[in-house]
Amino acid sequence: ADLTPMIDGWDKKDDIDENIYDIMKQAGGSVKTAIVMQLGGVDADQARRALEETAGWVGPAIQKLKV
């Protein structure tokens, strides 16, 4: 989901750390994808693949990337 229109219209947008905003945009609004990206050190596509391969489980997805 593209969160850009919602965030752009949010009156407290300036309260969001720019790094977090960019990460969430790259992750397509998926918190799980963002977490795997950050903790696994990968891009959004790799994070999504790891999540798909682990039935959406964040911990195993990160472990899979660290091996």
PDB file of N, CA, C and O in Angstrom:
ATOM      1  N   ALA A   1       0.847  -1.183   0.000  1.00  0.00           N
ATOM      2  CA  ALA A   1       0.000   0.000   0.000  1.00  0.00           C
ATOM      3  C   ALA A   1       0.885   1.236   0.000  1.00  0.00           C
ATOM      4  O   ALA A   1       1.848   1.297   0.749  1.00  0.00           O
ATOM      5  N   ASP A   2       0.537   2.184  -0.799  1.00  0.00           N
ATOM      6  CA  ASP A   2       1.290   3.427  -0.866  1.00  0.00           C
ATOM      7  C   ASP A   2       0.755   4.379   0.194  1.00  0.00           C
ATOM      8  O   ASP A   2      -0.373   4.855   0.112  1.00  0.00           O
ATOM      9  N   LEU A   3       1.550   4.647   1.201  1.00  0.00           N
ATOM     10  CA  LEU A   3       1.139   5.512   2.302  1.00  0.00           C
ATOM     11  C   LEU A   3       1.448   6.980   2.055  1.00  0.00           C
ATOM     12  O   LEU A   3       1.097   7.824   2.873  1.00  0.00           O
ATOM     13  N   THR A   4       2.092   7.295   0.933  1.00  0.00           N
ATOM     14  CA  THR A   4       2.515   8.664   0.670  1.00  0.00           C
ATOM     15  C   THR A   4       1.376   9.675   0.767  1.00  0.00           C
ATOM     16  O   THR A   4       1.517  10.673   1.471  1.00  0.00           O
ATOM     17  N   PRO A   5       0.215   9.449   0.113  1.00  0.00           N
ATOM     18  CA  PRO A   5      -0.856  10.444   0.214  1.00  0.00           C
ATOM     19  C   PRO A   5      -1.333  10.649   1.663  1.00  0.00           C
ATOM     20  O   PRO A   5      -1.588  11.783   2.080  1.00  0.00           O
ATOM     21  N   MET A   6      -1.429   9.559   2.416  1.00  0.00           N
ATOM     22  CA  MET A   6      -1.885   9.676   3.786  1.00  0.00           C
ATOM     23  C   MET A   6      -0.867  10.458   4.623  1.00  0.00           C
ATOM     24  O   MET A   6      -1.234  11.364   5.370  1.00  0.00           O
ATOM     25  N   ILE A   7       0.406  10.134   4.466  1.00  0.00           N
ATOM     26  CA  ILE A   7       1.440  10.803   5.256  1.00  0.00           C
ATOM     27  C   ILE A   7       1.598  12.250   4.822  1.00  0.00           C
ATOM     28  O   ILE A   7       1.745  13.149   5.657  1.00  0.00           O
ATOM     29  N   ASP A   8       1.535  12.506   3.523  1.00  0.00           N
ATOM     30  CA  ASP A   8       1.665  13.878   3.034  1.00  0.00           C
ATOM     31  C   ASP A   8       0.547  14.769   3.571  1.00  0.00           C
ATOM     32  O   ASP A   8       0.766  15.956   3.800  1.00  0.00           O
ATOM     33  N   GLY A   9      -0.640  14.194   3.784  1.00  0.00           N
ATOM     34  CA  GLY A   9      -1.766  14.954   4.289  1.00  0.00           C
ATOM     35  C   GLY A   9      -1.836  15.024   5.805  1.00  0.00           C
ATOM     36  O   GLY A   9      -2.681  15.717   6.368  1.00  0.00           O
ATOM     37  N   TRP A  10      -0.948  14.336   6.477  1.00  0.00           N
ATOM     38  CA  TRP A  10      -0.968  14.278   7.934  1.00  0.00           C
ATOM     39  C   TRP A  10      -0.350  15.541   8.514  1.00  0.00           C
ATOM     40  O   TRP A  10       0.757  15.927   8.148  1.00  0.00           O
ATOM     41  N   ASP A  11      -1.050  16.183   9.433  1.00  0.00           N
ATOM     42  CA  ASP A  11      -0.571  17.454   9.972  1.00  0.00           C
ATOM     43  C   ASP A  11       0.646  17.304  10.884  1.00  0.00           C
ATOM     44  O   ASP A  11       1.323  18.284  11.190  1.00  0.00           O
ATOM     45  N   LYS A  12       0.972  16.090  11.305  1.00  0.00           N
ATOM     46  CA  LYS A  12       2.138  15.877  12.166  1.00  0.00           C
ATOM     47  C   LYS A  12       3.275  15.180  11.414  1.00  0.00           C
ATOM     48  O   LYS A  12       4.125  14.544  12.017  1.00  0.00           O
ATOM     49  N   LYS A  13       3.294  15.318  10.109  1.00  0.00           N
ATOM     50  CA  LYS A  13       4.321  14.673   9.289  1.00  0.00           C
ATOM     51  C   LYS A  13       5.728  15.032   9.756  1.00  0.00           C
ATOM     52  O   LYS A  13       6.633  14.201   9.731  1.00  0.00           O
ATOM     53  N   ASP A  14       5.914  16.240  10.218  1.00  0.00           N
ATOM     54  CA  ASP A  14       7.244  16.670  10.645  1.00  0.00           C
ATOM     55  C   ASP A  14       7.735  15.921  11.878  1.00  0.00           C
ATOM     56  O   ASP A  14       8.923  15.950  12.195  1.00  0.00           O
ATOM     57  N   ASP A  15       6.835  15.229  12.574  1.00  0.00           N
ATOM     58  CA  ASP A  15       7.218  14.445  13.749  1.00  0.00           C
ATOM     59  C   ASP A  15       7.820  13.091  13.366  1.00  0.00           C
ATOM     60  O   ASP A  15       8.381  12.408  14.214  1.00  0.00           O
ATOM     61  N   ILE A  16       7.692  12.695  12.101  1.00  0.00           N
ATOM     62  CA  ILE A  16       8.211  11.410  11.638  1.00  0.00           C
ATOM     63  C   ILE A  16       9.674  11.585  11.261  1.00  0.00           C
ATOM     64  O   ILE A  16      10.023  12.464  10.467  1.00  0.00           O
ATOM     65  N   ASP A  17      10.537  10.764  11.820  1.00  0.00           N
ATOM     66  CA  ASP A  17      11.943  10.783  11.453  1.00  0.00           C
ATOM     67  C   ASP A  17      12.052  10.487   9.958  1.00  0.00           C
ATOM     68  O   ASP A  17      11.427   9.555   9.456  1.00  0.00           O
ATOM     69  N   GLU A  18      12.816  11.274   9.246  1.00  0.00           N
ATOM     70  CA  GLU A  18      12.922  11.142   7.790  1.00  0.00           C
ATOM     71  C   GLU A  18      13.401   9.752   7.374  1.00  0.00           C
ATOM     72  O   GLU A  18      12.930   9.188   6.392  1.00  0.00           O
ATOM     73  N   ASN A  19      14.318   9.171   8.123  1.00  0.00           N
ATOM     74  CA  ASN A  19      14.814   7.844   7.807  1.00  0.00           C
ATOM     75  C   ASN A  19      13.690   6.811   7.874  1.00  0.00           C
ATOM     76  O   ASN A  19      13.555   5.963   7.001  1.00  0.00           O
ATOM     77  N   ILE A  20      12.882   6.885   8.912  1.00  0.00           N
ATOM     78  CA  ILE A  20      11.761   5.947   9.063  1.00  0.00           C
ATOM     79  C   ILE A  20      10.761   6.136   7.926  1.00  0.00           C
ATOM     80  O   ILE A  20      10.256   5.171   7.360  1.00  0.00           O
ATOM     81  N   TYR A  21      10.496   7.376   7.584  1.00  0.00           N
ATOM     82  CA  TYR A  21       9.575   7.673   6.485  1.00  0.00           C
ATOM     83  C   TYR A  21      10.071   7.032   5.188  1.00  0.00           C
ATOM     84  O   TYR A  21       9.317   6.361   4.481  1.00  0.00           O
ATOM     85  N   ASP A  22      11.353   7.194   4.886  1.00  0.00           N
ATOM     86  CA  ASP A  22      11.924   6.626   3.655  1.00  0.00           C
ATOM     87  C   ASP A  22      11.872   5.102   3.669  1.00  0.00           C
ATOM     88  O   ASP A  22      11.548   4.476   2.660  1.00  0.00           O
ATOM     89  N   ILE A  23      12.200   4.507   4.808  1.00  0.00           N
ATOM     90  CA  ILE A  23      12.171   3.049   4.926  1.00  0.00           C
ATOM     91  C   ILE A  23      10.756   2.528   4.699  1.00  0.00           C
ATOM     92  O   ILE A  23      10.545   1.559   3.970  1.00  0.00           O
ATOM     93  N   MET A  24       9.777   3.169   5.315  1.00  0.00           N
ATOM     94  CA  MET A  24       8.393   2.719   5.154  1.00  0.00           C
ATOM     95  C   MET A  24       7.915   2.892   3.715  1.00  0.00           C
ATOM     96  O   MET A  24       7.169   2.060   3.203  1.00  0.00           O
ATOM     97  N   LYS A  25       8.350   3.947   3.040  1.00  0.00           N
ATOM     98  CA  LYS A  25       7.995   4.118   1.626  1.00  0.00           C
ATOM     99  C   LYS A  25       8.594   2.989   0.799  1.00  0.00           C
ATOM    100  O   LYS A  25       7.923   2.403  -0.042  1.00  0.00           O
ATOM    101  N   GLN A  26       9.866   2.654   1.053  1.00  0.00           N
ATOM    102  CA  GLN A  26      10.521   1.573   0.316  1.00  0.00           C
ATOM    103  C   GLN A  26       9.832   0.239   0.585  1.00  0.00           C
ATOM    104  O   GLN A  26       9.745  -0.610  -0.302  1.00  0.00           O
ATOM    105  N   ALA A  27       9.349   0.078   1.810  1.00  0.00           N
ATOM    106  CA  ALA A  27       8.695  -1.174   2.208  1.00  0.00           C
ATOM    107  C   ALA A  27       7.245  -1.229   1.759  1.00  0.00           C
ATOM    108  O   ALA A  27       6.547  -2.205   2.037  1.00  0.00           O
ATOM    109  N   GLY A  28       6.789  -0.206   1.060  1.00  0.00           N
ATOM    110  CA  GLY A  28       5.414  -0.193   0.579  1.00  0.00           C
ATOM    111  C   GLY A  28       4.395  -0.132   1.708  1.00  0.00           C
ATOM    112  O   GLY A  28       3.264  -0.563   1.561  1.00  0.00           O
ATOM    113  N   GLY A  29       4.802   0.409   2.841  1.00  0.00           N
ATOM    114  CA  GLY A  29       3.886   0.548   3.976  1.00  0.00           C
ATOM    115  C   GLY A  29       3.824  -0.674   4.872  1.00  0.00           C
ATOM    116  O   GLY A  29       3.117  -0.675   5.865  1.00  0.00           O
ATOM    117  N   SER A  30       4.564  -1.698   4.546  1.00  0.00           N
ATOM    118  CA  SER A  30       4.546  -2.929   5.338  1.00  0.00           C
ATOM    119  C   SER A  30       5.549  -2.848   6.483  1.00  0.00           C
ATOM    120  O   SER A  30       6.758  -2.773   6.254  1.00  0.00           O
ATOM    121  N   VAL A  31       5.036  -2.889   7.700  1.00  0.00           N
ATOM    122  CA  VAL A  31       5.911  -2.836   8.868  1.00  0.00           C
ATOM    123  C   VAL A  31       6.821  -4.061   8.904  1.00  0.00           C
ATOM    124  O   VAL A  31       8.018  -3.949   9.191  1.00  0.00           O
ATOM    125  N   LYS A  32       6.272  -5.225   8.594  1.00  0.00           N
ATOM    126  CA  LYS A  32       7.088  -6.446   8.595  1.00  0.00           C
ATOM    127  C   LYS A  32       8.235  -6.331   7.597  1.00  0.00           C
ATOM    128  O   LYS A  32       9.375  -6.679   7.905  1.00  0.00           O
ATOM    129  N   THR A  33       7.940  -5.849   6.416  1.00  0.00           N
ATOM    130  CA  THR A  33       8.987  -5.693   5.403  1.00  0.00           C
ATOM    131  C   THR A  33      10.039  -4.707   5.879  1.00  0.00           C
ATOM    132  O   THR A  33      11.237  -4.952   5.736  1.00  0.00           O
ATOM    133  N   ALA A  34       9.617  -3.606   6.488  1.00  0.00           N
ATOM    134  CA  ALA A  34      10.556  -2.605   6.994  1.00  0.00           C
ATOM    135  C   ALA A  34      11.457  -3.192   8.076  1.00  0.00           C
ATOM    136  O   ALA A  34      12.665  -2.940   8.092  1.00  0.00           O
ATOM    137  N   ILE A  35      10.888  -3.974   8.965  1.00  0.00           N
ATOM    138  CA  ILE A  35      11.680  -4.590  10.039  1.00  0.00           C
ATOM    139  C   ILE A  35      12.715  -5.538   9.450  1.00  0.00           C
ATOM    140  O   ILE A  35      13.893  -5.505   9.825  1.00  0.00           O
ATOM    141  N   VAL A  36      12.294  -6.384   8.508  1.00  0.00           N
ATOM    142  CA  VAL A  36      13.219  -7.340   7.899  1.00  0.00           C
ATOM    143  C   VAL A  36      14.298  -6.598   7.111  1.00  0.00           C
ATOM    144  O   VAL A  36      15.472  -6.982   7.146  1.00  0.00           O
ATOM    145  N   MET A  37      13.931  -5.524   6.435  1.00  0.00           N
ATOM    146  CA  MET A  37      14.915  -4.727   5.710  1.00  0.00           C
ATOM    147  C   MET A  37      15.994  -4.226   6.656  1.00  0.00           C
ATOM    148  O   MET A  37      17.187  -4.365   6.373  1.00  0.00           O
ATOM    149  N   GLN A  38      15.576  -3.643   7.758  1.00  0.00           N
ATOM    150  CA  GLN A  38      16.526  -3.032   8.683  1.00  0.00           C
ATOM    151  C   GLN A  38      17.362  -4.058   9.424  1.00  0.00           C
ATOM    152  O   GLN A  38      18.580  -3.936   9.510  1.00  0.00           O
ATOM    153  N   LEU A  39      16.729  -5.063   9.971  1.00  0.00           N
ATOM    154  CA  LEU A  39      17.464  -6.042  10.769  1.00  0.00           C
ATOM    155  C   LEU A  39      18.192  -7.077   9.917  1.00  0.00           C
ATOM    156  O   LEU A  39      19.167  -7.669  10.371  1.00  0.00           O
ATOM    157  N   GLY A  40      17.711  -7.272   8.687  1.00  0.00           N
ATOM    158  CA  GLY A  40      18.371  -8.224   7.799  1.00  0.00           C
ATOM    159  C   GLY A  40      19.387  -7.575   6.884  1.00  0.00           C
ATOM    160  O   GLY A  40      20.144  -8.251   6.203  1.00  0.00           O
ATOM    161  N   GLY A  41      19.372  -6.241   6.844  1.00  0.00           N
ATOM    162  CA  GLY A  41      20.321  -5.518   6.003  1.00  0.00           C
ATOM    163  C   GLY A  41      20.108  -5.727   4.519  1.00  0.00           C
ATOM    164  O   GLY A  41      21.078  -5.822   3.761  1.00  0.00           O
ATOM    165  N   VAL A  42      18.822  -5.802   4.110  1.00  0.00           N
ATOM    166  CA  VAL A  42      18.505  -6.063   2.702  1.00  0.00           C
ATOM    167  C   VAL A  42      17.533  -5.018   2.164  1.00  0.00           C
ATOM    168  O   VAL A  42      16.989  -4.217   2.914  1.00  0.00           O
ATOM    169  N   ASP A  43      17.303  -5.056   0.853  1.00  0.00           N
ATOM    170  CA  ASP A  43      16.333  -4.143   0.255  1.00  0.00           C
ATOM    171  C   ASP A  43      14.923  -4.727   0.381  1.00  0.00           C
ATOM    172  O   ASP A  43      14.739  -5.845   0.869  1.00  0.00           O
ATOM    173  N   ALA A  44      13.946  -3.967  -0.060  1.00  0.00           N
ATOM    174  CA  ALA A  44      12.539  -4.360   0.097  1.00  0.00           C
ATOM    175  C   ALA A  44      12.212  -5.668  -0.626  1.00  0.00           C
ATOM    176  O   ALA A  44      11.497  -6.511  -0.079  1.00  0.00           O
ATOM    177  N   ASP A  45      12.731  -5.847  -1.835  1.00  0.00           N
ATOM    178  CA  ASP A  45      12.440  -7.073  -2.589  1.00  0.00           C
ATOM    179  C   ASP A  45      12.975  -8.311  -1.873  1.00  0.00           C
ATOM    180  O   ASP A  45      12.290  -9.324  -1.778  1.00  0.00           O
ATOM    181  N   GLN A  46      14.200  -8.212  -1.367  1.00  0.00           N
ATOM    182  CA  GLN A  46      14.783  -9.346  -0.646  1.00  0.00           C
ATOM    183  C   GLN A  46      14.008  -9.620   0.643  1.00  0.00           C
ATOM    184  O   GLN A  46      13.792 -10.780   1.001  1.00  0.00           O
ATOM    185  N   ALA A  47      13.588  -8.560   1.313  1.00  0.00           N
ATOM    186  CA  ALA A  47      12.820  -8.723   2.551  1.00  0.00           C
ATOM    187  C   ALA A  47      11.478  -9.394   2.267  1.00  0.00           C
ATOM    188  O   ALA A  47      11.060 -10.301   2.987  1.00  0.00           O
ATOM    189  N   ARG A  48      10.807  -8.970   1.201  1.00  0.00           N
ATOM    190  CA  ARG A  48       9.516  -9.584   0.835  1.00  0.00           C
ATOM    191  C   ARG A  48       9.682 -11.063   0.502  1.00  0.00           C
ATOM    192  O   ARG A  48       8.873 -11.893   0.918  1.00  0.00           O
ATOM    193  N   ARG A  49      10.739 -11.381  -0.241  1.00  0.00           N
ATOM    194  CA  ARG A  49      10.993 -12.790  -0.581  1.00  0.00           C
ATOM    195  C   ARG A  49      11.229 -13.618   0.675  1.00  0.00           C
ATOM    196  O   ARG A  49      10.700 -14.715   0.814  1.00  0.00           O
ATOM    197  N   ALA A  50      12.031 -13.096   1.586  1.00  0.00           N
ATOM    198  CA  ALA A  50      12.309 -13.825   2.825  1.00  0.00           C
ATOM    199  C   ALA A  50      11.026 -14.020   3.625  1.00  0.00           C
ATOM    200  O   ALA A  50      10.793 -15.098   4.187  1.00  0.00           O
ATOM    201  N   LEU A  51      10.170 -13.015   3.651  1.00  0.00           N
ATOM    202  CA  LEU A  51       8.894 -13.146   4.362  1.00  0.00           C
ATOM    203  C   LEU A  51       7.983 -14.165   3.681  1.00  0.00           C
ATOM    204  O   LEU A  51       7.309 -14.947   4.361  1.00  0.00           O
ATOM    205  N   GLU A  52       7.969 -14.160   2.368  1.00  0.00           N
ATOM    206  CA  GLU A  52       7.167 -15.154   1.640  1.00  0.00           C
ATOM    207  C   GLU A  52       7.650 -16.565   1.931  1.00  0.00           C
ATOM    208  O   GLU A  52       6.849 -17.481   2.126  1.00  0.00           O
ATOM    209  N   GLU A  53       8.959 -16.741   1.983  1.00  0.00           N
ATOM    210  CA  GLU A  53       9.541 -18.063   2.220  1.00  0.00           C
ATOM    211  C   GLU A  53       9.348 -18.553   3.651  1.00  0.00           C
ATOM    212  O   GLU A  53       9.503 -19.741   3.920  1.00  0.00           O
ATOM    213  N   THR A  54       9.009 -17.635   4.557  1.00  0.00           N
ATOM    214  CA  THR A  54       8.810 -18.011   5.964  1.00  0.00           C
ATOM    215  C   THR A  54       7.375 -17.768   6.411  1.00  0.00           C
ATOM    216  O   THR A  54       7.107 -17.593   7.597  1.00  0.00           O
ATOM    217  N   ALA A  55       6.460 -17.768   5.440  1.00  0.00           N
ATOM    218  CA  ALA A  55       5.021 -17.600   5.713  1.00  0.00           C
ATOM    219  C   ALA A  55       4.724 -16.338   6.528  1.00  0.00           C
ATOM    220  O   ALA A  55       3.818 -16.305   7.343  1.00  0.00           O
ATOM    221  N   GLY A  56       5.504 -15.283   6.287  1.00  0.00           N
ATOM    222  CA  GLY A  56       5.243 -14.004   6.925  1.00  0.00           C
ATOM    223  C   GLY A  56       5.831 -13.839   8.313  1.00  0.00           C
ATOM    224  O   GLY A  56       5.599 -12.820   8.964  1.00  0.00           O
ATOM    225  N   TRP A  57       6.612 -14.806   8.761  1.00  0.00           N
ATOM    226  CA  TRP A  57       7.219 -14.725  10.094  1.00  0.00           C
ATOM    227  C   TRP A  57       8.487 -13.888  10.032  1.00  0.00           C
ATOM    228  O   TRP A  57       9.426 -14.224   9.301  1.00  0.00           O
ATOM    229  N   VAL A  58       8.518 -12.807  10.810  1.00  0.00           N
ATOM    230  CA  VAL A  58       9.635 -11.868  10.775  1.00  0.00           C
ATOM    231  C   VAL A  58      10.931 -12.493  11.293  1.00  0.00           C
ATOM    232  O   VAL A  58      11.970 -12.392  10.644  1.00  0.00           O
ATOM    233  N   GLY A  59      10.890 -13.113  12.457  1.00  0.00           N
ATOM    234  CA  GLY A  59      12.098 -13.695  13.058  1.00  0.00           C
ATOM    235  C   GLY A  59      12.781 -14.689  12.145  1.00  0.00           C
ATOM    236  O   GLY A  59      13.982 -14.559  11.860  1.00  0.00           O
ATOM    237  N   PRO A  60      12.047 -15.694  11.661  1.00  0.00           N
ATOM    238  CA  PRO A  60      12.668 -16.651  10.745  1.00  0.00           C
ATOM    239  C   PRO A  60      13.164 -16.010   9.442  1.00  0.00           C
ATOM    240  O   PRO A  60      14.176 -16.440   8.890  1.00  0.00           O
ATOM    241  N   ALA A  61      12.472 -14.969   8.973  1.00  0.00           N
ATOM    242  CA  ALA A  61      12.905 -14.290   7.749  1.00  0.00           C
ATOM    243  C   ALA A  61      14.265 -13.640   7.971  1.00  0.00           C
ATOM    244  O   ALA A  61      15.162 -13.739   7.123  1.00  0.00           O
ATOM    245  N   ILE A  62      14.434 -13.000   9.127  1.00  0.00           N
ATOM    246  CA  ILE A  62      15.707 -12.364   9.441  1.00  0.00           C
ATOM    247  C   ILE A  62      16.800 -13.426   9.611  1.00  0.00           C
ATOM    248  O   ILE A  62      17.906 -13.255   9.079  1.00  0.00           O
ATOM    249  N   GLN A  63      16.486 -14.493  10.283  1.00  0.00           N
ATOM    250  CA  GLN A  63      17.461 -15.571  10.470  1.00  0.00           C
ATOM    251  C   GLN A  63      17.890 -16.155   9.133  1.00  0.00           C
ATOM    252  O   GLN A  63      19.060 -16.439   8.920  1.00  0.00           O
ATOM    253  N   LYS A  64      16.932 -16.319   8.226  1.00  0.00           N
ATOM    254  CA  LYS A  64      17.223 -16.862   6.894  1.00  0.00           C
ATOM    255  C   LYS A  64      18.214 -15.973   6.161  1.00  0.00           C
ATOM    256  O   LYS A  64      19.103 -16.457   5.473  1.00  0.00           O
ATOM    257  N   LEU A  65      18.088 -14.675   6.337  1.00  0.00           N
ATOM    258  CA  LEU A  65      18.975 -13.737   5.659  1.00  0.00           C
ATOM    259  C   LEU A  65      20.360 -13.691   6.275  1.00  0.00           C
ATOM    260  O   LEU A  65      21.335 -13.367   5.614  1.00  0.00           O
ATOM    261  N   LYS A  66      20.467 -14.015   7.526  1.00  0.00           N
ATOM    262  CA  LYS A  66      21.738 -13.956   8.242  1.00  0.00           C
ATOM    263  C   LYS A  66      22.598 -15.203   8.003  1.00  0.00           C
ATOM    264  O   LYS A  66      23.754 -15.213   8.321  1.00  0.00           O
ATOM    265  N   VAL A  67      21.998 -16.255   7.422  1.00  0.00           N
ATOM    266  CA  VAL A  67      22.741 -17.497   7.212  1.00  0.00           C
ATOM    267  C   VAL A  67      23.615 -17.390   5.979  1.00  0.00           C
ATOM    268  O   VAL A  67      23.390 -16.760   5.048  1.00  0.00           O
TER     269      VAL A  67
END
